[in-house]
PDB file of C-alpha atoms in Angstrom:
ATOM      1  CA  ASP A   1      82.703  65.281 167.766  1.00 85.00           C
ATOM      2  CA  ILE A   2      80.995  63.177 165.066  1.00 92.00           C
ATOM      3  CA  GLN A   3      79.412  65.415 162.448  1.00 95.00           C
ATOM      4  CA  MET A   4      76.292  64.256 160.523  1.00 97.00           C
ATOM      5  CA  THR A   5      75.612  65.582 156.933  1.00 97.00           C
ATOM      6  CA  GLN A   6      72.237  65.039 155.322  1.00 97.00           C
ATOM      7  CA  SER A   7      71.493  65.382 151.714  1.00 97.00           C
ATOM      8  CA  PRO A   8      69.581  66.883 150.076  1.00 97.00           C
ATOM      9  CA  SER A   9      68.499  69.747 152.264  1.00 97.00           C
ATOM     10  CA  THR A  10      65.204  70.051 150.341  1.00 97.00           C
ATOM     11  CA  LEU A  11      63.512  67.523 148.163  1.00 96.00           C
ATOM     12  CA  SER A  12      60.525  68.136 145.886  1.00 96.00           C
ATOM     13  CA  ALA A  13      58.453  65.074 145.251  1.00 96.00           C
ATOM     14  CA  SER A  14      54.947  63.884 144.307  1.00 95.00           C
ATOM     15  CA  VAL A  15      52.479  61.536 145.874  1.00 96.00           C
ATOM     16  CA  GLY A  16      53.525  58.019 144.971  1.00 96.00           C
ATOM     17  CA  ASP A  17      57.130  58.764 144.408  1.00 96.00           C
ATOM     18  CA  ARG A  18      60.035  56.822 146.019  1.00 97.00           C
ATOM     19  CA  VAL A  19      62.226  59.093 147.997  1.00 97.00           C
ATOM     20  CA  THR A  20      65.731  58.604 149.401  1.00 98.00           C
ATOM     21  CA  ILE A  21      67.457  60.709 151.909  1.00 98.00           C
ATOM     22  CA  THR A  22      71.168  60.230 152.769  1.00 98.00           C
ATOM     23  CA  CYS A  23      73.072  60.795 155.997  1.00 98.00           C
ATOM     24  CA  ARG A  24      76.852  60.549 156.213  1.00 98.00           C
ATOM     25  CA  ALA A  25      78.823  60.476 159.438  1.00 97.00           C
ATOM     26  CA  SER A  26      82.284  61.999 159.782  1.00 96.00           C
ATOM     27  CA  HIS A  27      83.429  58.793 161.611  1.00 94.00           C
ATOM     28  CA  SER A  28      82.142  55.283 161.671  1.00 94.00           C
ATOM     29  CA  ILE A  29      79.043  54.914 163.949  1.00 94.00           C
ATOM     30  CA  SER A  30      78.381  51.250 163.317  1.00 94.00           C
ATOM     31  CA  ILE A  31      74.503  50.972 163.178  1.00 95.00           C
ATOM     32  CA  TRP A  32      73.853  53.540 165.874  1.00 95.00           C
ATOM     33  CA  LEU A  33      71.673  55.805 163.739  1.00 96.00           C
ATOM     34  CA  ALA A  34      68.076  56.954 164.005  1.00 97.00           C
ATOM     35  CA  TRP A  35      65.655  58.724 161.738  1.00 98.00           C
ATOM     36  CA  TYR A  36      63.021  61.172 162.822  1.00 98.00           C
ATOM     37  CA  GLN A  37      60.038  62.879 161.205  1.00 98.00           C
ATOM     38  CA  GLN A  38      58.947  66.364 162.261  1.00 98.00           C
ATOM     39  CA  LYS A  39      55.914  68.340 161.149  1.00 97.00           C
ATOM     40  CA  PRO A  40      55.635  72.118 161.711  1.00 95.00           C
ATOM     41  CA  GLY A  41      54.792  72.957 165.416  1.00 95.00           C
ATOM     42  CA  LYS A  42      55.106  69.353 166.458  1.00 97.00           C
ATOM     43  CA  ALA A  43      57.663  67.204 168.336  1.00 98.00           C
ATOM     44  CA  PRO A  44      59.799  64.850 166.260  1.00 98.00           C
ATOM     45  CA  LYS A  45      58.636  61.294 165.860  1.00 98.00           C
ATOM     46  CA  LEU A  46      60.940  58.287 165.881  1.00 97.00           C
ATOM     47  CA  LEU A  47      60.785  56.288 162.558  1.00 98.00           C
ATOM     48  CA  ILE A  48      63.816  54.075 162.387  1.00 97.00           C
ATOM     49  CA  TYR A  49      66.451  53.051 165.053  1.00 96.00           C
ATOM     50  CA  ARG A  50      69.662  50.969 164.842  1.00 96.00           C
ATOM     51  CA  ALA A  51      69.800  52.105 161.234  1.00 97.00           C
ATOM     52  CA  SER A  52      67.186  49.755 159.914  1.00 97.00           C
ATOM     53  CA  SER A  53      64.751  48.806 162.680  1.00 96.00           C
ATOM     54  CA  LEU A  54      61.310  50.177 162.083  1.00 97.00           C
ATOM     55  CA  GLU A  55      59.709  51.829 165.206  1.00 95.00           C
ATOM     56  CA  SER A  56      56.310  50.221 166.173  1.00 94.00           C
ATOM     57  CA  GLY A  57      53.376  51.764 164.519  1.00 96.00           C
ATOM     58  CA  VAL A  58      55.437  53.419 161.655  1.00 97.00           C
ATOM     59  CA  PRO A  59      54.136  52.369 158.130  1.00 97.00           C
ATOM     60  CA  SER A  60      56.197  49.831 156.381  1.00 97.00           C
ATOM     61  CA  ARG A  61      56.828  52.204 153.368  1.00 97.00           C
ATOM     62  CA  PHE A  62      59.564  53.764 155.544  1.00 98.00           C
ATOM     63  CA  SER A  63      62.810  51.857 155.628  1.00 98.00           C
ATOM     64  CA  GLY A  64      66.423  52.479 156.725  1.00 98.00           C
ATOM     65  CA  SER A  65      69.669  51.008 155.638  1.00 98.00           C
ATOM     66  CA  GLY A  66      73.468  51.456 156.027  1.00 98.00           C
ATOM     67  CA  SER A  67      76.282  51.041 158.506  1.00 97.00           C
ATOM     68  CA  GLY A  68      79.594  52.625 159.283  1.00 96.00           C
ATOM     69  CA  THR A  69      79.451  56.139 157.745  1.00 97.00           C
ATOM     70  CA  GLU A  70      76.680  56.088 155.122  1.00 98.00           C
ATOM     71  CA  PHE A  71      72.993  55.643 155.784  1.00 98.00           C
ATOM     72  CA  THR A  72      69.702  56.073 153.809  1.00 98.00           C
ATOM     73  CA  LEU A  73      66.078  56.555 154.665  1.00 98.00           C
ATOM     74  CA  THR A  74      63.757  55.440 151.909  1.00 98.00           C
ATOM     75  CA  ILE A  75      60.079  56.246 151.672  1.00 97.00           C
ATOM     76  CA  ASN A  76      58.245  54.016 149.173  1.00 96.00           C
ATOM     77  CA  SER A  77      55.123  55.505 147.627  1.00 94.00           C
ATOM     78  CA  LEU A  78      55.135  58.835 149.276  1.00 96.00           C
ATOM     79  CA  GLN A  79      51.885  59.713 150.998  1.00 96.00           C
ATOM     80  CA  PRO A  80      50.370  63.222 151.618  1.00 94.00           C
ATOM     81  CA  ASP A  81      51.052  62.701 155.384  1.00 95.00           C
ATOM     82  CA  ASP A  82      54.792  62.229 154.659  1.00 96.00           C
ATOM     83  CA  PHE A  83      55.527  65.826 153.675  1.00 94.00           C
ATOM     84  CA  ALA A  84      57.599  66.912 156.562  1.00 97.00           C
ATOM     85  CA  THR A  85      61.173  67.457 157.663  1.00 98.00           C
ATOM     86  CA  TYR A  86      63.412  64.384 158.344  1.00 98.00           C
ATOM     87  CA  TYR A  87      66.437  64.218 160.676  1.00 98.00           C
ATOM     88  CA  CYS A  88      69.042  61.623 161.203  1.00 98.00           C
ATOM     89  CA  GLN A  89      70.817  61.339 164.568  1.00 97.00           C
ATOM     90  CA  GLN A  90      73.890  59.422 165.555  1.00 95.00           C
ATOM     91  CA  TYR A  91      74.120  57.985 169.088  1.00 90.00           C
ATOM     92  CA  ASN A  92      77.432  56.165 168.859  1.00 79.00           C
ATOM     93  CA  SER A  93      79.560  58.631 170.760  1.00 71.00           C
ATOM     94  CA  TYR A  94      79.176  60.299 174.068  1.00 81.00           C
ATOM     95  CA  SER A  95      77.544  63.134 172.316  1.00 85.00           C
ATOM     96  CA  ARG A  96      74.549  62.642 170.062  1.00 91.00           C
ATOM     97  CA  THR A  97      74.430  64.693 166.825  1.00 94.00           C
ATOM     98  CA  PHE A  98      71.613  65.441 164.509  1.00 96.00           C
ATOM     99  CA  GLY A  99      71.889  66.044 160.814  1.00 97.00           C
ATOM    100  CA  GLN A 100      70.697  69.466 159.603  1.00 98.00           C
ATOM    101  CA  GLY A 101      67.374  68.095 158.264  1.00 98.00           C
ATOM    102  CA  THR A 102      65.769  67.250 154.906  1.00 98.00           C
ATOM    103  CA  LYS A 103      62.577  69.003 154.047  1.00 98.00           C
ATOM    104  CA  VAL A 104      60.291  66.916 151.799  1.00 97.00           C
ATOM    105  CA  GLU A 105      58.026  69.310 149.835  1.00 96.00           C
ATOM    106  CA  ILE A 106      55.152  68.746 147.464  1.00 88.00           C
ATOM    107  CA  LYS A 107      56.250  69.020 143.883  1.00 87.00           C
TER     108      LYS A 107
ATOM    109  CA  GLN B   1      49.772  56.020 177.784  1.00 94.00           C
ATOM    110  CA  VAL B   2      53.386  57.345 177.686  1.00 96.00           C
ATOM    111  CA  GLN B   3      53.407  61.112 178.378  1.00 98.00           C
ATOM    112  CA  LEU B   4      56.096  63.654 178.902  1.00 98.00           C
ATOM    113  CA  VAL B   5      55.216  67.192 179.801  1.00 98.00           C
ATOM    114  CA  GLU B   6      57.779  69.953 179.946  1.00 98.00           C
ATOM    115  CA  SER B   7      57.390  73.149 181.986  1.00 98.00           C
ATOM    116  CA  GLY B   8      59.441  76.155 183.252  1.00 97.00           C
ATOM    117  CA  GLY B   9      60.128  77.913 179.887  1.00 97.00           C
ATOM    118  CA  GLY B  10      59.736  81.667 179.494  1.00 97.00           C
ATOM    119  CA  LEU B  11      61.398  84.973 178.922  1.00 98.00           C
ATOM    120  CA  VAL B  12      64.824  85.575 180.679  1.00 98.00           C
ATOM    121  CA  LYS B  13      67.478  88.232 180.290  1.00 98.00           C
ATOM    122  CA  PRO B  14      70.954  87.322 179.012  1.00 98.00           C
ATOM    123  CA  GLY B  15      73.042  86.049 181.940  1.00 98.00           C
ATOM    124  CA  GLY B  16      69.915  84.799 183.754  1.00 98.00           C
ATOM    125  CA  SER B  17      68.902  81.384 184.781  1.00 98.00           C
ATOM    126  CA  LEU B  18      65.939  79.117 184.286  1.00 98.00           C
ATOM    127  CA  ARG B  19      65.015  75.581 185.484  1.00 98.00           C
ATOM    128  CA  LEU B  20      63.074  73.312 183.175  1.00 98.00           C
ATOM    129  CA  SER B  21      61.072  70.347 184.357  1.00 98.00           C
ATOM    130  CA  CYS B  22      59.727  67.271 182.527  1.00 98.00           C
ATOM    131  CA  ALA B  23      56.987  65.195 184.270  1.00 98.00           C
ATOM    132  CA  ALA B  24      56.818  61.642 183.046  1.00 98.00           C
ATOM    133  CA  SER B  25      53.922  59.192 183.243  1.00 98.00           C
ATOM    134  CA  GLY B  26      52.684  55.954 181.772  1.00 97.00           C
ATOM    135  CA  PHE B  27      56.052  54.121 182.030  1.00 97.00           C
ATOM    136  CA  THR B  28      58.577  53.235 184.584  1.00 97.00           C
ATOM    137  CA  PHE B  29      60.726  56.318 184.528  1.00 97.00           C
ATOM    138  CA  SER B  30      63.615  54.898 186.524  1.00 97.00           C
ATOM    139  CA  ASP B  31      64.174  52.250 183.698  1.00 96.00           C
ATOM    140  CA  TYR B  32      65.083  54.838 180.913  1.00 96.00           C
ATOM    141  CA  TYR B  33      67.874  57.142 180.058  1.00 95.00           C
ATOM    142  CA  MET B  34      66.355  60.631 179.399  1.00 97.00           C
ATOM    143  CA  SER B  35      67.581  63.472 177.088  1.00 97.00           C
ATOM    144  CA  TRP B  36      67.024  67.197 176.492  1.00 98.00           C
ATOM    145  CA  ILE B  37      67.018  68.296 172.920  1.00 98.00           C
ATOM    146  CA  ARG B  38      66.352  71.839 171.652  1.00 98.00           C
ATOM    147  CA  GLN B  39      65.298  73.565 168.450  1.00 98.00           C
ATOM    148  CA  ALA B  40      65.957  77.226 167.796  1.00 98.00           C
ATOM    149  CA  PRO B  41      63.192  79.036 165.857  1.00 97.00           C
ATOM    150  CA  GLY B  42      63.225  77.947 162.298  1.00 96.00           C
ATOM    151  CA  LYS B  43      66.320  75.752 162.828  1.00 97.00           C
ATOM    152  CA  GLY B  44      67.125  72.131 163.158  1.00 97.00           C
ATOM    153  CA  LEU B  45      67.276  69.889 166.127  1.00 98.00           C
ATOM    154  CA  GLU B  46      70.281  70.158 168.611  1.00 97.00           C
ATOM    155  CA  TRP B  47      70.955  67.513 171.260  1.00 96.00           C
ATOM    156  CA  VAL B  48      71.682  69.129 174.561  1.00 97.00           C
ATOM    157  CA  SER B  49      72.248  66.456 177.220  1.00 96.00           C
ATOM    158  CA  TYR B  50      71.417  62.920 178.497  1.00 94.00           C
ATOM    159  CA  ILE B  51      71.382  61.240 181.807  1.00 96.00           C
ATOM    160  CA  SER B  52      71.388  57.525 182.752  1.00 94.00           C
ATOM    161  CA  THR B  53      68.851  55.711 184.735  1.00 96.00           C
ATOM    162  CA  SER B  54      70.581  56.333 188.099  1.00 95.00           C
ATOM    163  CA  GLY B  55      72.036  59.767 187.148  1.00 94.00           C
ATOM    164  CA  ASN B  56      75.595  58.476 187.277  1.00 95.00           C
ATOM    165  CA  THR B  57      76.235  59.006 183.654  1.00 93.00           C
ATOM    166  CA  ILE B  58      75.745  62.451 182.172  1.00 95.00           C
ATOM    167  CA  TYR B  59      76.853  63.986 178.890  1.00 94.00           C
ATOM    168  CA  TYR B  60      76.423  67.512 177.522  1.00 96.00           C
ATOM    169  CA  ALA B  61      76.856  69.184 174.156  1.00 95.00           C
ATOM    170  CA  ASP B  62      79.851  71.440 174.113  1.00 94.00           C
ATOM    171  CA  SER B  63      77.606  74.453 173.546  1.00 96.00           C
ATOM    172  CA  VAL B  64      76.099  74.129 176.940  1.00 98.00           C
ATOM    173  CA  LYS B  65      78.849  72.427 178.984  1.00 97.00           C
ATOM    174  CA  GLY B  66      79.577  74.267 182.220  1.00 97.00           C
ATOM    175  CA  ARG B  67      76.319  76.279 182.040  1.00 98.00           C
ATOM    176  CA  PHE B  68      73.508  73.573 182.055  1.00 98.00           C
ATOM    177  CA  THR B  69      73.072  70.795 184.564  1.00 98.00           C
ATOM    178  CA  ILE B  70      70.700  67.801 183.946  1.00 98.00           C
ATOM    179  CA  SER B  71      69.239  65.810 186.797  1.00 98.00           C
ATOM    180  CA  ARG B  72      66.457  63.541 187.621  1.00 98.00           C
ATOM    181  CA  ASP B  73      64.218  62.554 190.474  1.00 98.00           C
ATOM    182  CA  ASN B  74      63.084  58.926 189.934  1.00 98.00           C
ATOM    183  CA  ALA B  75      60.862  59.003 193.023  1.00 98.00           C
ATOM    184  CA  LYS B  76      58.923  61.920 191.447  1.00 98.00           C
ATOM    185  CA  ASN B  77      59.191  60.731 187.802  1.00 98.00           C
ATOM    186  CA  SER B  78      60.799  63.969 186.892  1.00 98.00           C
ATOM    187  CA  LEU B  79      63.699  65.184 184.753  1.00 98.00           C
ATOM    188  CA  PHE B  80      65.210  68.696 185.055  1.00 98.00           C
ATOM    189  CA  LEU B  81      67.466  71.023 183.210  1.00 98.00           C
ATOM    190  CA  GLN B  82      69.109  73.844 185.178  1.00 98.00           C
ATOM    191  CA  MET B  83      70.229  76.559 182.734  1.00 98.00           C
ATOM    192  CA  ASN B  84      72.518  79.221 183.936  1.00 98.00           C
ATOM    193  CA  SER B  85      74.473  82.128 182.164  1.00 98.00           C
ATOM    194  CA  LEU B  86      71.835  82.024 179.471  1.00 98.00           C
ATOM    195  CA  ARG B  87      72.677  83.564 176.050  1.00 98.00           C
ATOM    196  CA  ALA B  88      70.609  84.739 173.155  1.00 98.00           C
ATOM    197  CA  GLU B  89      71.708  81.619 171.201  1.00 98.00           C
ATOM    198  CA  ASP B  90      69.991  79.478 173.841  1.00 98.00           C
ATOM    199  CA  THR B  91      66.618  80.613 172.663  1.00 98.00           C
ATOM    200  CA  ALA B  92      64.778  77.481 171.530  1.00 98.00           C
ATOM    201  CA  VAL B  93      61.942  75.084 172.180  1.00 98.00           C
ATOM    202  CA  TYR B  94      63.361  72.583 174.648  1.00 98.00           C
ATOM    203  CA  TYR B  95      62.062  69.023 174.393  1.00 98.00           C
ATOM    204  CA  CYS B  96      62.614  66.187 176.901  1.00 98.00           C
ATOM    205  CA  ALA B  97      62.733  62.700 175.416  1.00 98.00           C
ATOM    206  CA  ARG B  98      62.760  59.161 176.608  1.00 97.00           C
ATOM    207  CA  ASP B  99      65.711  56.990 175.320  1.00 93.00           C
ATOM    208  CA  ARG B 100      65.180  53.456 174.150  1.00 86.00           C
ATOM    209  CA  ALA B 101      67.737  51.419 172.191  1.00 79.00           C
ATOM    210  CA  ARG B 102      69.760  54.652 172.325  1.00 79.00           C
ATOM    211  CA  ALA B 103      67.123  56.573 170.226  1.00 91.00           C
ATOM    212  CA  SER B 104      64.528  58.973 171.578  1.00 94.00           C
ATOM    213  CA  ASP B 105      61.258  57.152 171.149  1.00 94.00           C
ATOM    214  CA  CYS B 106      58.920  59.454 173.008  1.00 97.00           C
ATOM    215  CA  TRP B 107      59.090  63.214 173.177  1.00 98.00           C
ATOM    216  CA  GLY B 108      57.238  65.919 175.043  1.00 98.00           C
ATOM    217  CA  GLN B 109      55.470  68.884 173.436  1.00 97.00           C
ATOM    218  CA  GLY B 110      58.288  71.248 174.305  1.00 98.00           C
ATOM    219  CA  THR B 111      58.679  74.438 176.293  1.00 98.00           C
ATOM    220  CA  LEU B 112      59.933  77.691 174.776  1.00 98.00           C
ATOM    221  CA  VAL B 113      62.856  79.500 176.284  1.00 98.00           C
ATOM    222  CA  THR B 114      63.467  83.044 175.152  1.00 98.00           C
ATOM    223  CA  VAL B 115      66.653  84.838 176.098  1.00 98.00           C
ATOM    224  CA  SER B 116      66.360  88.515 175.402  1.00 97.00           C
ATOM    225  CA  SER B 117      66.877  91.897 177.088  1.00 96.00           C
TER     226      SER B 117
END
């Protein structure tokens, strides 16, 4: 199975900061990676699919990049609504694996 | 609007069974792959299973293979997850999700399954 490793596990940042979260795959997954945002008590929300495609309705301050085994989610000018937990997910193989999550906290 | 509503969760003893349902509305259900994803209390997301539009292609996580069965009824716009031989580690909120471009673009609110004696 393909393993997904996210870093960091927790990130402290301030409103207006530029934030980058990394996701590494144990094997190449081409561009088959998605990013989700989850707030406490709520279902996850799709932000990015195919590594860099922005989901409709998602603010343009969110962007994704990467291919193969290394991917990043970048949030430009962090907003109060962005404090949440972020997950990557690979969907290249017959199983679909999530990263362990990155909690973005207020500094 | 697109909506997914899970039901069927609850408290069950170890070794017991439960059947989850997911009612879909607001889109052509038969056009989409569907997935079940779970989240144990205070933990991260874990993909459980997905099913193709016709039901001919199905995959499971190793942790549930042989115990869980995913199915769908396109005529009734419904997705199901039959869970047998339940264990304490199956305790989680179970979400159904619609797959688009191989990502999950729409999620239900989740249903809680608690496995405890």
